[in-house]
Every structure is written in structure tokens, then in C-alpha cells.
One Martini backbone bead per residue (centre of mass of N, CA, C, O) as a GRO file, in nm:
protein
  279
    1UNK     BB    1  -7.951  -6.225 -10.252
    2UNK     BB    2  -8.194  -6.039 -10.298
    3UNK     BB    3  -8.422  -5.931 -10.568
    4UNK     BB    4  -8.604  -5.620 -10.652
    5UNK     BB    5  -8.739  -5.485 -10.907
    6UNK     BB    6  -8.926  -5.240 -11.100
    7UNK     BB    7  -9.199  -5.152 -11.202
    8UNK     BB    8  -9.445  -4.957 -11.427
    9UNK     BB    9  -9.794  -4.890 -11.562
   10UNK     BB   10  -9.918  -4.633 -11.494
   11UNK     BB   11  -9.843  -4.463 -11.724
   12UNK     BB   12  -9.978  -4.646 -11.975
   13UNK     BB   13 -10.253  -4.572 -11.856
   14UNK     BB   14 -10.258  -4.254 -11.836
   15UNK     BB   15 -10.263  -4.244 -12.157
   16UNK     BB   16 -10.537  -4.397 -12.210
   17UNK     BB   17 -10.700  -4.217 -12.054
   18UNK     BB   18 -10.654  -3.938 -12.209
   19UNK     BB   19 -10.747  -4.025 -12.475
   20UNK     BB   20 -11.029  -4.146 -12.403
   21UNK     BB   21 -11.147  -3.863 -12.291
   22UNK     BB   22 -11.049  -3.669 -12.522
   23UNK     BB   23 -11.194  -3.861 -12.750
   24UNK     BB   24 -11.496  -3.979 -12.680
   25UNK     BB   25 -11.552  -4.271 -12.664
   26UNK     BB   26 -11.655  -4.543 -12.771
   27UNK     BB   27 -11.602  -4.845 -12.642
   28UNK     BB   28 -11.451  -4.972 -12.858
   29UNK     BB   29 -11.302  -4.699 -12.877
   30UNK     BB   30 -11.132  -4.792 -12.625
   31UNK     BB   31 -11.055  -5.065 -12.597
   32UNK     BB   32 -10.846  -5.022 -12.826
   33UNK     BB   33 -10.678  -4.803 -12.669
   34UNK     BB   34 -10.589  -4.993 -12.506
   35UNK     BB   35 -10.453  -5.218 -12.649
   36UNK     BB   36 -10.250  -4.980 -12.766
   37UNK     BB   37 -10.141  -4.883 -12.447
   38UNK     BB   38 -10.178  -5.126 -12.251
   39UNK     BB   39 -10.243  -5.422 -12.189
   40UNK     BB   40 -10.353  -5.485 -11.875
   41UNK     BB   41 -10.432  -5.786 -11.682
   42UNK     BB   42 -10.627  -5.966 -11.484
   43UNK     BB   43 -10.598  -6.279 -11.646
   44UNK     BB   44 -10.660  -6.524 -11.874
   45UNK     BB   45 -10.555  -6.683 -12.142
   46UNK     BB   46 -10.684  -6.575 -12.410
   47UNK     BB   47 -10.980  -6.502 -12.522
   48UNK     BB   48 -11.117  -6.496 -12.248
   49UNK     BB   49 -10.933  -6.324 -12.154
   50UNK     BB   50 -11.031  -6.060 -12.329
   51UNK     BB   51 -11.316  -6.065 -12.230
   52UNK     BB   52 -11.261  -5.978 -11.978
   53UNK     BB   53 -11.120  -5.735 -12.019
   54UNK     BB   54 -11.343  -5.573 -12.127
   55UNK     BB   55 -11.514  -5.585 -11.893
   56UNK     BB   56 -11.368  -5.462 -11.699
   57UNK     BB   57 -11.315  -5.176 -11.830
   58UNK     BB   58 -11.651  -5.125 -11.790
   59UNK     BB   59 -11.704  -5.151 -11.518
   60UNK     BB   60 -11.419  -4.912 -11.474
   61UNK     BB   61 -11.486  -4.634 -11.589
   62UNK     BB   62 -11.632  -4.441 -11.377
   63UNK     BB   63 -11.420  -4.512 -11.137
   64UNK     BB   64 -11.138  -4.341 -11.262
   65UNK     BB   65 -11.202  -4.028 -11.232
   66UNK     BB   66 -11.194  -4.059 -10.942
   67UNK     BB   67 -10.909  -4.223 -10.916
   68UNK     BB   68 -10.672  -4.052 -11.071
   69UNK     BB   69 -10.535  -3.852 -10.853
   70UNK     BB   70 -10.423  -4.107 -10.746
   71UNK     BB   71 -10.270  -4.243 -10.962
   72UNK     BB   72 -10.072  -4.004 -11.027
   73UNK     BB   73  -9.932  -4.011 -10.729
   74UNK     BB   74  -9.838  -4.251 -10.675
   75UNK     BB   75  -9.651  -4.417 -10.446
   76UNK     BB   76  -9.390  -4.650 -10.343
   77UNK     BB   77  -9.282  -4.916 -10.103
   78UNK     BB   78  -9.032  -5.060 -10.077
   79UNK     BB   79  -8.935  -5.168  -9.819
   80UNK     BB   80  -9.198  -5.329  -9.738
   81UNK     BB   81  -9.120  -5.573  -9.941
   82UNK     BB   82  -8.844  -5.616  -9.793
   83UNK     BB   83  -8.964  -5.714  -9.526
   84UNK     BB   84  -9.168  -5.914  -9.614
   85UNK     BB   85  -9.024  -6.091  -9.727
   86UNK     BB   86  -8.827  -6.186  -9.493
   87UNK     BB   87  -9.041  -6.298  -9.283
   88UNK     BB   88  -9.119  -6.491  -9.485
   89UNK     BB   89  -8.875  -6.648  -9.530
   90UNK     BB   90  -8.878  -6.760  -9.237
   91UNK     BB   91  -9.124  -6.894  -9.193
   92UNK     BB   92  -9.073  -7.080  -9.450
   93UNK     BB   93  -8.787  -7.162  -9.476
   94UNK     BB   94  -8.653  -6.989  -9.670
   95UNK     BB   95  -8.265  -6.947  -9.836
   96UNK     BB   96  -8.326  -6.854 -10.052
   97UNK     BB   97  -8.300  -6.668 -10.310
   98UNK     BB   98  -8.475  -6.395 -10.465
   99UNK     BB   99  -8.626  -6.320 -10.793
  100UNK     BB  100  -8.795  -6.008 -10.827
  101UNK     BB  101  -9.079  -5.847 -11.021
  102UNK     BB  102  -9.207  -5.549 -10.988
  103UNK     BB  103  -9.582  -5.475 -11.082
  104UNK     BB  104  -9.735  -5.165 -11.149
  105UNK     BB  105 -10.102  -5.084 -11.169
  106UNK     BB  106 -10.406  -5.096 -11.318
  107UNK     BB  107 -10.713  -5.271 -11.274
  108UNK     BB  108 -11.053  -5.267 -11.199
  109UNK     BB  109 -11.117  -5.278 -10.861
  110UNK     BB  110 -11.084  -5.634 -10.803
  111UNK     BB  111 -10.827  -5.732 -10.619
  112UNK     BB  112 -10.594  -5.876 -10.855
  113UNK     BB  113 -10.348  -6.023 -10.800
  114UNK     BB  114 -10.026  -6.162 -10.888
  115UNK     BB  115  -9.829  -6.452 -11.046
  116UNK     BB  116  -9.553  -6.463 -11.274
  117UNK     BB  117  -9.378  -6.518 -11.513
  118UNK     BB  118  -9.060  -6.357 -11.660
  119UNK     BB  119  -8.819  -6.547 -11.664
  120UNK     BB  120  -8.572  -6.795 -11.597
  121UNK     BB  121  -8.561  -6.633 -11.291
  122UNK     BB  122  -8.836  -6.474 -11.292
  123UNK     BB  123  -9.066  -6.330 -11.110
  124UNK     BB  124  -9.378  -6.173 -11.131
  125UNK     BB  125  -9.511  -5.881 -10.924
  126UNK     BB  126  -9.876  -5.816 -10.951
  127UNK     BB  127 -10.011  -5.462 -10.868
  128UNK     BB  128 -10.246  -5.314 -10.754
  129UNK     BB  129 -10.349  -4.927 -10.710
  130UNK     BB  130 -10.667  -4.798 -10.721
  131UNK     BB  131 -10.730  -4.903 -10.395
  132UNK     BB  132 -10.487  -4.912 -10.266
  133UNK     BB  133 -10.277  -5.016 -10.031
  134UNK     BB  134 -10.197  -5.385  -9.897
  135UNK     BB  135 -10.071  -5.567  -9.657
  136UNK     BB  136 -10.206  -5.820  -9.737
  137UNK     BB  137 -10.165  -5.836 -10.067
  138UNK     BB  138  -9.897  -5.855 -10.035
  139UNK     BB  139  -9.818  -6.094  -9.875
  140UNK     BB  140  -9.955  -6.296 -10.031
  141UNK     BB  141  -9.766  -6.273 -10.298
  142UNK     BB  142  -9.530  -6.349 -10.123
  143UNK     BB  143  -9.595  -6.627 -10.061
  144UNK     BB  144  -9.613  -6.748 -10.361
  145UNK     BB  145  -9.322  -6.698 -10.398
  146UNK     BB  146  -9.175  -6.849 -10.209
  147UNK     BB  147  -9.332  -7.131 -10.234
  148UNK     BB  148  -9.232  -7.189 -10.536
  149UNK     BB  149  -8.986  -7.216 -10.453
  150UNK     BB  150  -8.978  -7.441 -10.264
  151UNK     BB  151  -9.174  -7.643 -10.407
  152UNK     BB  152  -9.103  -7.637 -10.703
  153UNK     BB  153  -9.280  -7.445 -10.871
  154UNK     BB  154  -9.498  -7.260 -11.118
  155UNK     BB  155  -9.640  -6.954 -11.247
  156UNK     BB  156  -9.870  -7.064 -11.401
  157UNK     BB  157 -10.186  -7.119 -11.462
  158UNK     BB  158 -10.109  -7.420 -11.516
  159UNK     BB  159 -10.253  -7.619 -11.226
  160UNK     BB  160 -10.297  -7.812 -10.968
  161UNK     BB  161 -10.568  -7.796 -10.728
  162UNK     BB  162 -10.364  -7.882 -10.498
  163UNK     BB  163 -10.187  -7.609 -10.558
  164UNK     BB  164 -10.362  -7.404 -10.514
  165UNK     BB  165 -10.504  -7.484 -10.240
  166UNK     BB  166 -10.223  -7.447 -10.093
  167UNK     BB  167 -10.124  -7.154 -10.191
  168UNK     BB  168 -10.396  -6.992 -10.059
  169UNK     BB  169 -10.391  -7.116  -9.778
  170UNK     BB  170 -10.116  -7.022  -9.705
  171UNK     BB  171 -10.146  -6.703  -9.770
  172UNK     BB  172 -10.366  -6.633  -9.580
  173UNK     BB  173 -10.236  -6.675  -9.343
  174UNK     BB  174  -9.975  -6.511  -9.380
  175UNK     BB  175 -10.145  -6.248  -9.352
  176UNK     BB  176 -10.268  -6.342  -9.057
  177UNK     BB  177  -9.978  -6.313  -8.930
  178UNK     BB  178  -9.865  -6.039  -9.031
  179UNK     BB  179 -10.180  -5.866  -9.017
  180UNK     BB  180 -10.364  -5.873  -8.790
  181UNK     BB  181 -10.675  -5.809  -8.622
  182UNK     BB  182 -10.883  -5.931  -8.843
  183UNK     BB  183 -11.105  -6.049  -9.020
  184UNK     BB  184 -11.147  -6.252  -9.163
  185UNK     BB  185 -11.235  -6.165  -9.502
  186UNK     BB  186 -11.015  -6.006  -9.541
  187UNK     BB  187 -10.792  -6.210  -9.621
  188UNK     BB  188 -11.024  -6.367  -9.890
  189UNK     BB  189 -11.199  -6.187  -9.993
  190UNK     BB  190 -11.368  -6.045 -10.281
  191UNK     BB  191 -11.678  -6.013 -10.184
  192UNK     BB  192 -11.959  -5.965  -9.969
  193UNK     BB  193 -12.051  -6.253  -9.858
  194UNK     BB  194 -11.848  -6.518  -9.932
  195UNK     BB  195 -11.743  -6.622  -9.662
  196UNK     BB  196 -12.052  -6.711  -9.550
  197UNK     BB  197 -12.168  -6.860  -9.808
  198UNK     BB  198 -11.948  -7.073  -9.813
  199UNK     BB  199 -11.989  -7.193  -9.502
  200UNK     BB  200 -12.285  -7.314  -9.599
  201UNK     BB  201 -12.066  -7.527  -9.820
  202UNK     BB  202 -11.882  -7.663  -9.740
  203UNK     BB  203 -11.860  -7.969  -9.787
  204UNK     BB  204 -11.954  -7.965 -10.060
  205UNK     BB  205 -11.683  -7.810 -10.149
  206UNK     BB  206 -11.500  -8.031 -10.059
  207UNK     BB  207 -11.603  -8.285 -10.227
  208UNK     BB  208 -11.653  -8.126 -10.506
  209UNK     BB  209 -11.307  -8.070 -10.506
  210UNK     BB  210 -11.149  -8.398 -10.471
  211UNK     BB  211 -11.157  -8.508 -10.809
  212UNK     BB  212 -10.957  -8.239 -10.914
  213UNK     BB  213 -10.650  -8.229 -10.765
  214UNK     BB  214 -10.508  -8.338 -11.050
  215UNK     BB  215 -10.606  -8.109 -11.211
  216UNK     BB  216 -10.457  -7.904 -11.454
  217UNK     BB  217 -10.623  -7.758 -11.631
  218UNK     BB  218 -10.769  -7.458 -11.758
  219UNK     BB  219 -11.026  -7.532 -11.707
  220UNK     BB  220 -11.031  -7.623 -11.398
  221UNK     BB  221 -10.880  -7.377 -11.307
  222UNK     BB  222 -11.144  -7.167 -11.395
  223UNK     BB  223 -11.348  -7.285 -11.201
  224UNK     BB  224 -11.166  -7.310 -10.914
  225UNK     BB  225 -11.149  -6.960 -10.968
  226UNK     BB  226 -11.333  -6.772 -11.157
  227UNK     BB  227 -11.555  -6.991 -11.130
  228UNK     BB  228 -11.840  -7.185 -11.009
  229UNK     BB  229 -11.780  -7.462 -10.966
  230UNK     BB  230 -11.969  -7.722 -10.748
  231UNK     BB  231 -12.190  -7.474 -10.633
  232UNK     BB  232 -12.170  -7.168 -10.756
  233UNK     BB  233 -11.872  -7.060 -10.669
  234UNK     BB  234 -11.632  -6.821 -10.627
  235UNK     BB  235 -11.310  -6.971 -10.555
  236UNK     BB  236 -11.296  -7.230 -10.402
  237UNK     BB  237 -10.984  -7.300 -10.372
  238UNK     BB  238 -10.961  -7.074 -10.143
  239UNK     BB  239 -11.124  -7.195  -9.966
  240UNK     BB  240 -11.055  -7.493  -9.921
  241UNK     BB  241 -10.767  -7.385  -9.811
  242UNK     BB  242 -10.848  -7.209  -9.571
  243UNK     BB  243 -10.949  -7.527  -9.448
  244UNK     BB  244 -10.724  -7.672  -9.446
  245UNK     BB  245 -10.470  -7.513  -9.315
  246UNK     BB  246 -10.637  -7.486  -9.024
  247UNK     BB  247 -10.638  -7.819  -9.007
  248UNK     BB  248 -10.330  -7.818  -8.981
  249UNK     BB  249 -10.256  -7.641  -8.730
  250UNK     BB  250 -10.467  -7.863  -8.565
  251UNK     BB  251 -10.224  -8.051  -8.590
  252UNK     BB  252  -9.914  -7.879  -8.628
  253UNK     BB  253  -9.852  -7.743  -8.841
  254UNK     BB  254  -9.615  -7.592  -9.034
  255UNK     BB  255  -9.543  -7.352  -9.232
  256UNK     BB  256  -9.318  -7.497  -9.334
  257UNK     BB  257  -9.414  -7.761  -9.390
  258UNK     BB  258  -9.654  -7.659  -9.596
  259UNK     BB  259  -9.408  -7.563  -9.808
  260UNK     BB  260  -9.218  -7.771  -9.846
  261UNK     BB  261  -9.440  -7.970 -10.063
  262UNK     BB  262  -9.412  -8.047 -10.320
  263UNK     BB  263  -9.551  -8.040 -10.649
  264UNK     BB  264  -9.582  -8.333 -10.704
  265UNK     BB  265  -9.712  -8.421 -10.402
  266UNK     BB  266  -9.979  -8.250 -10.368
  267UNK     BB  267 -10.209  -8.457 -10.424
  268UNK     BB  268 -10.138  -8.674 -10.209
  269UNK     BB  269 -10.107  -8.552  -9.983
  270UNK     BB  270 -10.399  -8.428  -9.987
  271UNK     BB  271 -10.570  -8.685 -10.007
  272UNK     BB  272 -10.475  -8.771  -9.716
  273UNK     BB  273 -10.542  -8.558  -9.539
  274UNK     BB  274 -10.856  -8.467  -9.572
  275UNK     BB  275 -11.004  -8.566  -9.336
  276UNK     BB  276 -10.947  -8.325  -9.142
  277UNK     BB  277 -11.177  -8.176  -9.299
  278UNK     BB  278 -11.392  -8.357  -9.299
  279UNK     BB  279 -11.453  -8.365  -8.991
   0.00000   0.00000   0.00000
């Protein structure tokens, strides 16, 4: 049987927000209140993740205010979680349970969704609330629950970019098809105009992101996610995952089929498919 516990860090945030503008702070005693009553964001582990934190929070601070009465009121959908997540585990194949912790934050406007390992046996979905629920970012990261149990992966930061661009393809289409009857764009965006710029890059984002596919690094997995990748844009293993899965598709492969390929073997398989998507 499947495992769901919930957390919140919404009422944390709330603290936060409350001392900081009651005590009308400087930009750095804002940062320091965040660090000591919060201090929870989307980033990477490190140095590099803290400048970015710092950067987020400066960049979502006027729009707090107004998004304030929603922050405090928010109420989460359980049932919601629990729906998706089974009907995601069907499409996939996966018989094994499930045991993860949601994680409920506020985040800096930027729909940042992650998944982390939380202990030996649980992953934690990290869920942001300040932009109101979406049931496509619902899906998506439940997809990548159910695909880390399938594929035999670790939730940790780094991992190979062949597992990236699998796991964002997976996940795009599986809320494309839970969630159905939207523009791609909605899917997959992180800002507007950025899937329209993609496909004008296709080709060389596929060439230029294909002899990265082995590596692990941290430096790497940054460059082809939250950096700028091989032609100057962010976010690439994304846009490649979708436009692989895709021609995948058209080739008959099933969702199960493609969530099944262990995380060992996904360099090398995906190697070999390259093709489908370079034709």
C-alpha cells in the first residue's frame, strides 16, 4: 500500500514574512530572517545554491504581498494526490508501493517543483503553493516518484544527463496525458516564449547535448538544467526529454516501456535511440 504523509512549511514561511516586514528590513536582514526562520527554496546544494536563494527571494519579495491572503488561507487536496498518483502508477507499470513525503512551501513565483530524497526508504515531493495548485506540476512530479522507484534511480542532484532528459520527457507527456487538452507550451514552459525558441534550436540542442549524456557531474547537470547549456538556453534536458519521448511515441514505445529502462542502462540506450529524434 502506498505511503503519503504531508508536511508543510507554509506556516515557517509565514513567520518569516511577518518579522520581516514588521521590522521594515534592509535586503541583507531580510536574507538573514529568511535563513534563520526559513530557509527552504528550490536550488542546488552549495555555495552556487545559496547565491541563488539569496537572488530569488530578492527578485519574488514585492510580489509576497500581494499573494500574502492566499499564502495564509491555502488549504492542500489530499485525495488530488492520492488519485494521481495511482492512475501515474498504472501508465508506468509500477506494482511496487509507493512512500513519499509532500513537502508544501512557498517559493519564489518561479514553479520550481522538485523531488529529494527525504530518508532511506522515502522520497520527499516538494510542492510550491504561492502560484495556486496545478495539476499539471502535480502530475509531473509524481511521475518522477513512480519512474525513480521503476528505473531503479536516486533522487539526488546529481545524475547523469541521460537520466535527466529521460526523466523531464517522461514527465511532460505523462501530465500531457493526465491533464490533457492544453498548448504544449503549458506543459513544459518555464517562461513564455521559451518552448517557441527551443524548437528554433532544435537540432543543434540535440547534437550539442548529446556527448554530455554520460556525465554525472554537478557542474553539468547545471549547465543542461538551470544554466544555459550548449546554444545559450536554459533548461535543455528538458526540451531534449521532450522531443525524445515524443519520437518515441512514434515509434510505439509505451509509457511503461520507456520508464522501465534502469538507470545503469540509460546512456547507452539512449545512444542507440538518438537517432529517432536526429532523423
Amino acid at each position: 500500500m502506498d505511503q503519503i504523509e504531508v508536511k508543510s512549511f507554509i506556516p515557517k514561511f509565514i513567520t518569516f514574512y511577518e518579522k520581516a516586514t514588521k521590522q521594515k528590513c534592509t535586503k541583507e536582514e531580510r536574507w538573514n530572517l529568511w535563513k534563520e526562520h526559513y530557509n527552504f527554496a528550490a536550488i542546488p546544494p552549495g555555495p552556487d545554491g545559496q547565491t541563488l536563494a539569496k537572488e530569488l527571494l530578492e527578485h519574488a519579495w514585492d510580489q509576497y504581498e500581494e499573494r500574502f491572503d492566499y499564502i495564509k488561507n491555502w488549504e492542500p487536496e489530499h485525495q488530488k494526490v492520492a488519485d494521481y498518483l495511482s492512475e501515474i502508477k498504472s501508465l508506468l507499470g509500477c506494482e511496487d508501493p509507493i512512500k513519499i513525503v509532500i513537502i508544501y512551501f512557498v517559493g519564489a513565483f518561479e514553479n520550481n517543483a522538485f523531488v529529494a530524497p527525504y530518508d532511506d526508504e522515502r522520497l520527499a515531493l516538494c510542492l510550491p503553493i504561492e502560484n495556486g495548485n496545478s495539476d499539471i506540476t502535480l502530475c509531473h512530479e509524481l511521475t518522477h516518484v513512480v519512474h525513480i522507484k521503476s528505473a531503479n534511480m536516486n533522487a539526488d542532484w546529481q545524475r547523469t544527463i541521460a537520466s535527466i532528459i529521460i526523466q523531464e520527457g517522461l514527465a511532460t507527456h505523462v501530465s500531457k496525458k493526465l491533464v490533457p487538452g492544453k498548448e504544449d507550451r503549458v506543459y513544459i514552459e518555464h517562461e513564455e516564449g521559451w518552448l517557441a525558441s527551443c524548437r528554433v534550436k532544435k537540432s543543434e540542442m540535440i547534437h550539442g547535448i548529446r556527448p554530455y549524456l554520460n556525465d554525472d557531474s554537478s557542474e553539468t547537470v547545471y549547465k543542461f538544467t538551470m544554466g544555459t547549456g550548449s546554444t545559450n538556453t536554459e533548461r535543455e534536458a528538458y526540451y531534449v526529454g521532450w522531443e525524445i519521448v515524443k519520437a518515441l511515441f512514434v515509434e510505439g514505445y509505451t509509457f511503461e516501456e520507456i520508464a522501465s529502462v534502469k538507470v545503469s542502462e540509460l546512456p547507452n540506450w539512449l545512444h542507440k535511440i538518438y537517432p529517432l529524434v536526429e532523423a
